[in-house]
XYZ file of C-alpha atoms in Angstrom:
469
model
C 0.000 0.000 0.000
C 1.059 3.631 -0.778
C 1.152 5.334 2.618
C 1.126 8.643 1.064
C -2.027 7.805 -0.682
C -3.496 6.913 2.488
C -2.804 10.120 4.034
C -4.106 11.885 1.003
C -7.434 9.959 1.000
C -7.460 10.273 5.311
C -6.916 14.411 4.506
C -9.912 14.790 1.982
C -12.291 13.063 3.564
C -14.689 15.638 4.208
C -14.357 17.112 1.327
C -15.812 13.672 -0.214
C -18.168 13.501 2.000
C -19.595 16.922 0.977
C -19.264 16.151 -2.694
C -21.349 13.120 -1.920
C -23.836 14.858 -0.284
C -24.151 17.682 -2.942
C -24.368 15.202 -5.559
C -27.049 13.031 -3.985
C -29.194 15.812 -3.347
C -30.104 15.943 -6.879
C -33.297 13.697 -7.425
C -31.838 12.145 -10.089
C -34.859 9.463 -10.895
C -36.024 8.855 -14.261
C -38.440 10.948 -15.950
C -39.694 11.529 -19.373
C -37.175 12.927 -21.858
C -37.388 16.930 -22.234
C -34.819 18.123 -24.979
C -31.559 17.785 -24.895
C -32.247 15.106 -21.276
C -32.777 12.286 -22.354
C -34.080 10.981 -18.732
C -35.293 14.072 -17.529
C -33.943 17.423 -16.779
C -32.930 16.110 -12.933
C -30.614 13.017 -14.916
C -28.591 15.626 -16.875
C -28.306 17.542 -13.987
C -26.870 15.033 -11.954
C -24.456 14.114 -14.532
C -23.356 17.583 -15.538
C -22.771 18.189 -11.815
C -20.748 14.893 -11.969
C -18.691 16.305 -15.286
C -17.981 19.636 -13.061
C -16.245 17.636 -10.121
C -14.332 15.791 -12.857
C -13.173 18.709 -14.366
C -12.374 20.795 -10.881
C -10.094 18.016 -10.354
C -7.988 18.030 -13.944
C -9.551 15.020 -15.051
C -10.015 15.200 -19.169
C -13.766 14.676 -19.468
C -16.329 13.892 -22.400
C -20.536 14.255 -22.651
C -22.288 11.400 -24.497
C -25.179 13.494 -25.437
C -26.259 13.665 -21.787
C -26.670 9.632 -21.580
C -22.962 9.137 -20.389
C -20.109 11.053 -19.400
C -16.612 10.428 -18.931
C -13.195 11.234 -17.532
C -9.342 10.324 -17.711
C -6.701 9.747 -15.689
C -4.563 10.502 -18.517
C -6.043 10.700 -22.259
C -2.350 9.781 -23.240
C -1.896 6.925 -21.954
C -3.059 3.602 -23.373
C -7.026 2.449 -22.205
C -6.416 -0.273 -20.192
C -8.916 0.299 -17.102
C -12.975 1.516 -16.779
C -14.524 2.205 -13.658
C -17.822 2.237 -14.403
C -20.729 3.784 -11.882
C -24.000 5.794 -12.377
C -25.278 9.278 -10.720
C -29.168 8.183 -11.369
C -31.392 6.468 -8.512
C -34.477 4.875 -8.186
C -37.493 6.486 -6.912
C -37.422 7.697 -3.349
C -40.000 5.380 -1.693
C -41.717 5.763 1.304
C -40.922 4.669 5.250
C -38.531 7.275 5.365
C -37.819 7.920 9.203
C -33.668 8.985 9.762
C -34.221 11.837 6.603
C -36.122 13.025 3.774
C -34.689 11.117 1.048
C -32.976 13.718 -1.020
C -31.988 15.580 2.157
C -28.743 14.022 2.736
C -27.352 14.134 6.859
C -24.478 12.691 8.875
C -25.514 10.904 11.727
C -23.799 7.960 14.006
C -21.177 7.813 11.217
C -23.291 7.612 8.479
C -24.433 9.238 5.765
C -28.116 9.057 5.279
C -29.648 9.685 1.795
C -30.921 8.369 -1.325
C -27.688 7.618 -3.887
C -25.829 7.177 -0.823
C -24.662 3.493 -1.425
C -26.222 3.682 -4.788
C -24.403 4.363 -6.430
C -23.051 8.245 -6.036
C -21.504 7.843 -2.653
C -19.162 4.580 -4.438
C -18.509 6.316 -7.480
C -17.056 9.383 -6.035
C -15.252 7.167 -3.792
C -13.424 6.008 -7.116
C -13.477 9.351 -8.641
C -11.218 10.047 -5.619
C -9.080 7.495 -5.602
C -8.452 8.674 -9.019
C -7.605 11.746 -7.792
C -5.608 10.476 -5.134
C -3.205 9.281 -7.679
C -3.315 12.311 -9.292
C -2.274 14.742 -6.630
C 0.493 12.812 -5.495
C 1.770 12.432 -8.634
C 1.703 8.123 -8.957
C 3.225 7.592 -11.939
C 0.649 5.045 -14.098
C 1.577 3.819 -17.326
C -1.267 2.458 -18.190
C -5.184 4.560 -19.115
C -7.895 4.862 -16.015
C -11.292 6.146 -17.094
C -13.953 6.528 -15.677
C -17.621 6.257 -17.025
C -20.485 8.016 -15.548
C -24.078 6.730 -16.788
C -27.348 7.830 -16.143
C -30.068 5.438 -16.905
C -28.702 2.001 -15.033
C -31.511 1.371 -12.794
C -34.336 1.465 -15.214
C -32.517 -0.075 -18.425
C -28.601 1.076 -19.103
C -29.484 2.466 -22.022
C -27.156 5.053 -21.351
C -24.421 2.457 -21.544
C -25.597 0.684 -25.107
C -25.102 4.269 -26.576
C -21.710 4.610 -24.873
C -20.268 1.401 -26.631
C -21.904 2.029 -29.780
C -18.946 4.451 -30.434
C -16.523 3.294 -27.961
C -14.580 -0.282 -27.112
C -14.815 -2.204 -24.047
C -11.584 -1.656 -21.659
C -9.599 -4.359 -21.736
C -10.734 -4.490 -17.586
C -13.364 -2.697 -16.376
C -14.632 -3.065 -12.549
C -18.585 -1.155 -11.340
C -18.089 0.126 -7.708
C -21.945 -0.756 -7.499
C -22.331 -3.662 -5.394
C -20.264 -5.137 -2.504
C -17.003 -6.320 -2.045
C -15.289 -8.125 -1.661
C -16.179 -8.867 -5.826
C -18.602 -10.305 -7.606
C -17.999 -12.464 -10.909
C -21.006 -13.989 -11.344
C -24.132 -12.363 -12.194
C -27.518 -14.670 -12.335
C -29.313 -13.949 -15.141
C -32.715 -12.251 -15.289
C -36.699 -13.440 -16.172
C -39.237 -10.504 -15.683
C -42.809 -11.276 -16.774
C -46.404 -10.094 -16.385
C -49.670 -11.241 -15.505
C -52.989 -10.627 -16.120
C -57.013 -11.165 -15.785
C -59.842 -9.358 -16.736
C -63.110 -10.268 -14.689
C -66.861 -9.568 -15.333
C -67.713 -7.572 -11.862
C -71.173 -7.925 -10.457
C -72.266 -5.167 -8.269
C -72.685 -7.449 -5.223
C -71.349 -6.552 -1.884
C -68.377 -6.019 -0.027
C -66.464 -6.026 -3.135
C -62.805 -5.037 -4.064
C -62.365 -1.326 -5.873
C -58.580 -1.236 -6.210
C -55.373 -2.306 -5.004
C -52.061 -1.367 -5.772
C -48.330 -1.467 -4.992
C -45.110 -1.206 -6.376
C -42.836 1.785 -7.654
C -40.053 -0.589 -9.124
C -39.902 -3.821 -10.772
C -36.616 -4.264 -9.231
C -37.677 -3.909 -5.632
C -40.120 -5.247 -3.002
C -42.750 -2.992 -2.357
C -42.556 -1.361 0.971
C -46.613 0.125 0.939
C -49.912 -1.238 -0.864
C -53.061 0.212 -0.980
C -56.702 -1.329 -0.968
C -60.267 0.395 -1.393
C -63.039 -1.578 -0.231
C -66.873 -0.784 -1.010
C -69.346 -2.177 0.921
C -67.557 -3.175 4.471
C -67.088 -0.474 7.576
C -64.057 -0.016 8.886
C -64.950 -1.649 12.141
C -66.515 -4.267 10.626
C -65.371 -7.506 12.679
C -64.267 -9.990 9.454
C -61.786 -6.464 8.133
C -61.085 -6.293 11.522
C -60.244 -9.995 12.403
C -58.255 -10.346 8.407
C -56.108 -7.025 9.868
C -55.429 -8.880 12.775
C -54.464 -12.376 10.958
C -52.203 -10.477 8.269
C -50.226 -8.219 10.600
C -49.423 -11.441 12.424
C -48.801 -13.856 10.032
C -46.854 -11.622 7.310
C -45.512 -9.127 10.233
C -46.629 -5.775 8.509
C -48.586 -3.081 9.765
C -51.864 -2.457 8.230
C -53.634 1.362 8.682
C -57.892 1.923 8.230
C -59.247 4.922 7.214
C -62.541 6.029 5.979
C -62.672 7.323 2.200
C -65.703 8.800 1.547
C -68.587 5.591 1.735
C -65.517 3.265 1.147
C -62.368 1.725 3.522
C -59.292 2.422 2.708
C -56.624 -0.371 3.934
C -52.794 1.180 3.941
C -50.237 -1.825 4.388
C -46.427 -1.316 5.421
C -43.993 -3.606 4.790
C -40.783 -3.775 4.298
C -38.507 -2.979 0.832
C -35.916 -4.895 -0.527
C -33.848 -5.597 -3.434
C -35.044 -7.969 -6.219
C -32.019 -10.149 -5.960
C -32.812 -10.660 -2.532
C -36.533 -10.416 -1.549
C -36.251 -12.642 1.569
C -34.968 -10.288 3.386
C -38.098 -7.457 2.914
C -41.530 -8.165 3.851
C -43.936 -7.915 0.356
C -46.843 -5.479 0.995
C -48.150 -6.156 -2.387
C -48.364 -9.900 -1.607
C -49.685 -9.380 2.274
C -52.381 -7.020 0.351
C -53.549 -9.418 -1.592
C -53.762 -12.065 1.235
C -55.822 -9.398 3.080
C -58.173 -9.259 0.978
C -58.467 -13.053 -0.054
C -59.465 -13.248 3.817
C -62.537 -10.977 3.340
C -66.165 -12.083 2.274
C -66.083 -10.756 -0.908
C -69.212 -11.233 -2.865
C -68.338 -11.582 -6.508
C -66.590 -15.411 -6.831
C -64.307 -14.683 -9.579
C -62.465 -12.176 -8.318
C -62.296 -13.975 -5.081
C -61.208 -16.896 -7.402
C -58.355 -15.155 -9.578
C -56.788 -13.342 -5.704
C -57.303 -17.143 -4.494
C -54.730 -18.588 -7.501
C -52.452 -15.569 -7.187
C -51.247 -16.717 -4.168
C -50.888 -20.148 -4.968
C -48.680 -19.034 -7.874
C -46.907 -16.285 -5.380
C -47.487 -17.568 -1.599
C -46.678 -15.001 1.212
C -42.921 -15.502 2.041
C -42.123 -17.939 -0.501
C -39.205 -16.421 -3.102
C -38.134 -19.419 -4.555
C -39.995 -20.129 -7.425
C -41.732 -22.495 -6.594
C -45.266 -21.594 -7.183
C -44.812 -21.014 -10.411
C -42.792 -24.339 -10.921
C -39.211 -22.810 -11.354
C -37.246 -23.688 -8.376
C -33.804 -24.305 -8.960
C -30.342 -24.168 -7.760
C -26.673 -25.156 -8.753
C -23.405 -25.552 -7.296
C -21.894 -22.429 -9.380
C -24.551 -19.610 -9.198
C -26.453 -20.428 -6.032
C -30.517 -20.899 -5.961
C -33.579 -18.941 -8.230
C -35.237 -15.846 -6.502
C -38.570 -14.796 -7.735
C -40.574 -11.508 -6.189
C -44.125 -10.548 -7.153
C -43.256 -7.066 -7.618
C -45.878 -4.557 -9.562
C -49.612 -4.886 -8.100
C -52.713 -3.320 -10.218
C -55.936 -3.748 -9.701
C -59.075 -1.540 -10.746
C -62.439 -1.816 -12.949
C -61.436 -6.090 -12.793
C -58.873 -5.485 -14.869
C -55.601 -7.518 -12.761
C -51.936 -6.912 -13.740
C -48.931 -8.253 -11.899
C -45.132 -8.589 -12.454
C -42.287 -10.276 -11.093
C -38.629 -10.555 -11.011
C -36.478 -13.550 -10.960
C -32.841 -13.797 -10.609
C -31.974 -16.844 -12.376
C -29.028 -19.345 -12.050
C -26.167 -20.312 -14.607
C -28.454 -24.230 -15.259
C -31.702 -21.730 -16.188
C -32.523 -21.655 -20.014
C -35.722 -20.341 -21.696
C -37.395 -24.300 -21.642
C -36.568 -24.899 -17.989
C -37.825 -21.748 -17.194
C -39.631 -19.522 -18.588
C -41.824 -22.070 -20.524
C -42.346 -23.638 -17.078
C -43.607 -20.340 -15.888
C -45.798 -19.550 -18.754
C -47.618 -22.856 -18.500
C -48.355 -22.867 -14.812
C -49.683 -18.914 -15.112
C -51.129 -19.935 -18.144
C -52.947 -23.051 -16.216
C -54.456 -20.678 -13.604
C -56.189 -18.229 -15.773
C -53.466 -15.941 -16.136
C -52.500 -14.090 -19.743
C -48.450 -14.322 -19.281
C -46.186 -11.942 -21.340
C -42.490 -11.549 -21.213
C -39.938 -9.997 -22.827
C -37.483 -13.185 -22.486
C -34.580 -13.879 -20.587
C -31.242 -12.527 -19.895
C -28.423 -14.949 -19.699
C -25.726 -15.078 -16.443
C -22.166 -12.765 -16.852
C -19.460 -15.295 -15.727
C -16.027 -13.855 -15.540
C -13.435 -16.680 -14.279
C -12.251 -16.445 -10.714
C -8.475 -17.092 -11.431
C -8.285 -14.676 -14.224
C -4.943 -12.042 -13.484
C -7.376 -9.380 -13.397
C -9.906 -10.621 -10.972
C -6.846 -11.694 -8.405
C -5.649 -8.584 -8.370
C -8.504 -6.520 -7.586
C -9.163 -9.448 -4.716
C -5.382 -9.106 -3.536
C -5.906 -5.208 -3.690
C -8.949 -5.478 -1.601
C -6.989 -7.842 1.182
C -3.715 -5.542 1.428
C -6.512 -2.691 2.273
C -8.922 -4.137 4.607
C -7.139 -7.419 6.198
C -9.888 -9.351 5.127
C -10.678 -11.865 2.822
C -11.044 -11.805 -1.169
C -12.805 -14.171 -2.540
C -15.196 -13.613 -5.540
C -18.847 -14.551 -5.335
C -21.792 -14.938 -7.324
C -25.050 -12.558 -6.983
C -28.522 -12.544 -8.175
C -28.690 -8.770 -8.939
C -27.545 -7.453 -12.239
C -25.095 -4.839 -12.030
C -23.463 -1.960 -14.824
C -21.074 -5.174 -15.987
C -23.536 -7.293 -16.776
C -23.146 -7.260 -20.787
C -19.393 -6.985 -20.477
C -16.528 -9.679 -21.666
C -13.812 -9.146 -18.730
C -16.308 -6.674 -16.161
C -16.753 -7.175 -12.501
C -18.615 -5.407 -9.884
C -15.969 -4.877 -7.327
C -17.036 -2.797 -4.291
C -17.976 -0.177 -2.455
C -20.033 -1.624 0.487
C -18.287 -4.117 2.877
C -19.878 -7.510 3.702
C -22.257 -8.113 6.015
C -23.721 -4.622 5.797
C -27.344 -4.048 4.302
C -27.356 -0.589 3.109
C -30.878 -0.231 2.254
C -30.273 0.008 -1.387
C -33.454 0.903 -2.998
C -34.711 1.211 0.196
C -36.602 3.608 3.130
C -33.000 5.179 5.136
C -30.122 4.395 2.382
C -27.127 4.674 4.018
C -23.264 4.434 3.502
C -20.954 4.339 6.181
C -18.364 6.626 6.452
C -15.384 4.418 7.344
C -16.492 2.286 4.532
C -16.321 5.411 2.020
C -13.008 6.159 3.225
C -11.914 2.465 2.673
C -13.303 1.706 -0.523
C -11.650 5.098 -1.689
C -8.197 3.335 -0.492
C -9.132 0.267 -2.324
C -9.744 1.670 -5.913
C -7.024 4.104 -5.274
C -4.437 0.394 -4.383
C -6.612 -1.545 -7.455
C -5.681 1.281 -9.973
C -2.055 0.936 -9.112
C -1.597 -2.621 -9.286
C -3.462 -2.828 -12.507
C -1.794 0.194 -14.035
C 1.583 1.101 -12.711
């Protein structure tokens, strides 16, 4: 390790830390094109505020139309390494209780805000490192650049512009995930459900239920309207009871005019891992299968929803695709996107998929059993693992970079969420957050902690110089 590196990284921490809190401040979530922004106006703000640090700190930079931006280490020298991050976020959520989400505060050695871990916070920490290097004046022979997109969570097509025109690195690492790396990426199968149902006007009946802001994430909040039941009716009231219990979520009554309106809180989690957050969508809909409802069919269609998605149950199984294998690890699936109004139903889910997963063991599987229950089933198709050998030169470096940093152990793993890398030949995600710490990515209270910004900074800064020294 460079102990004058250190130092350097140890001396600018705050400053970091108030980059990173300027730059997550900008609600950077998607939002129809306007002009010359192609995601919005707040996107290209974000990432022209990302070009200006860049540039404040000598770094050559480029603008990709306002889908991408970059800067070099040193245009001169030969391209040889991409760091590759993103200053857009997904939608702030609700069950925020530490901050407002784009109200970013230090507290208990944290920052709090959305972007925080996602991915701002870890790209700036590489940004830095770059920097670092700069200021005291390590001599690299070989070309560091790094990439700024602005469209990853909600398609990278920011990225299929960038290498339109320009060539893979012949390494490239995303500080977007966890260390200590990640070299296999499951592959992804998204698909949608539906029903339409001829409603009688019989009572208590079901007006609307919905949930969901992000394919990619576990709802944290549903919401039901009911017609013909009181809010103190004793079967609501004894359903409330079962569902907080059973699914441990908080469910909130309130009168809407001549109708009940049923508010239920769970808890939000990635896609790649939806055991770990509590699916309001799903405890919604088991609500509401618990009530008398009057018209059959509906009670019929919620009925064989949850047999195909069962409260709790993330596996596949339901809809007869659980699997597993030695390499990649076992098939997640998450019942997602929630919609229901006038009897017209629509669902999706997300499944993380393992290296043994193909189209016929899969998603044919899926459409059948959907199909079998009265479902429509559309999908889009599948999207194959990223596998980048363990004992490649490149990935044993970053791991040996990571160890001479932290003391702990590099080893490379495989994931279920998709990260920047996913499409490329030799790309890894490789960083910032620690193990063992759940960051609340996508989440109510994103967070980053700060000795883990100052660390990961040290590790890019150690990766970049045994890769390119």
């Amino acid at each position: 390790m460079n102990q004058l590196v250190n130092e350097w990284i140890d001396a600018h921490e705050k400053e970091l830390l108030s980059d990173i809190k300027e730059l997550c401040e900008i609600p950077s979530v998607l939002a129809p094109a306007e002009g010359d922004a192609p995601f919005g106006t707040e996107c290209k703000k974000a990432l022209l505020a990302a070009i200006d640090l860049c540039k404040k700190y000598g770094f050559a930079t480029r603008n990709y139309d306002n889908y991408v931006a970059t800067a070099d280490f040193d245009p001169s020298l030969p391209h040889t390494l991409d760091m590759l991050g993103h200053t857009d976020v997904v939608p702030a959520g609700e069950g925020w209780t530490v901050t407002e989400p784009f109200k970013i505060i230090e507290k208990d050695g944290r920052l709090y805000g959305r972007g925080t871990s996602d991915d701002k916070g870890p790209m700036l920490c590489a940004l830095y490192a770059m920097r670092a290097l700069k200021e005291c004046n390590i001599p690299l022979t070989k070309g560091v650049r790094m990439i700024m997109g602005s469209d990853e969570e909600t398609g990278s097509t920011d990225i299929t512009k960038y290498y339109a025109v320009e060539e893979e690195a012949p390494m490239t690492f995303s500080p977007d995930a966890e260390f200590p790396l990640i070299n296999i990426e499951k592959g992804q199968f998204r698909a949608s459900l539906e029903k339409t149902i001829d409603l009688s006007d019989a009572l208590p009946r079901i007006l609307s239920l919905n949930a969901g802001i992000a394919l990619n994430a576990v709802p944290q909040k549903a919401t039901i309207v009911l017609e013909g039941i009181g809010a103190t009716d004793s079967s609501l009231l004894a359903a409330i009871r079962a569902i907080e219990e059973e699914c441990k979520v908080e469910v909130k009554v309130s009168a809407s005019g001549a109708n009940v309106e049923l508010t239920v809180i769970g808890e939000s989690a990635h896609a790649s891992t939806p055991e770990l957050g509590k699916n309001a969508g799903l405890a919604a809909i088991k609500l509401v299968d618990r009530l008398p409802l009057a018209d059959e069919k509906m009670k019929d269609a919620i009925s064989k929803l949850l047999v195909l998605f069962p409260y709790g149950v993330t596996d596949g199984s339901g809809v007869g695709i659980r699997m597993s294998d030695a390499e990649s690890g076992p098939l997640t699936c998450t019942l997602d996107l929630y919609h229901i109004e006038d009897g017209k139903m629509s669902f999706s889910f997300d499944s993380r998929t393992p290296v043994m997963a193909n189209e016929e063991n899969c998603l044919e599987v899926a459409k059948k059993t959907i199909e079998e229950a009265g479902f429509t089933f559309s999908s889009q198709g599948m999207i194959m693992p990223h596998n980048v050998p363990a004992d490649t030169p490149f990935v044993q470096t970053l791991l040996k970079a990571y160890t001479d940093v932290t003391g702990l152990e590099g080893k490379a793993v495989a994931i279920g969420g998709g990260t920047y890398v996913h499409e490329l030949k030799n790309g890894v995600a490789f960083g910032a957050v620690l193990p063992d710490i759940d960051t609340h990515m996508h989440g109510a209270d994103e967070f980053m902690d700060i000795k883990n910004i100052n660390l990961a900074t040290k590790v890019f800064a150690e990766a970049i110089m045994q890769l390119c020294m």
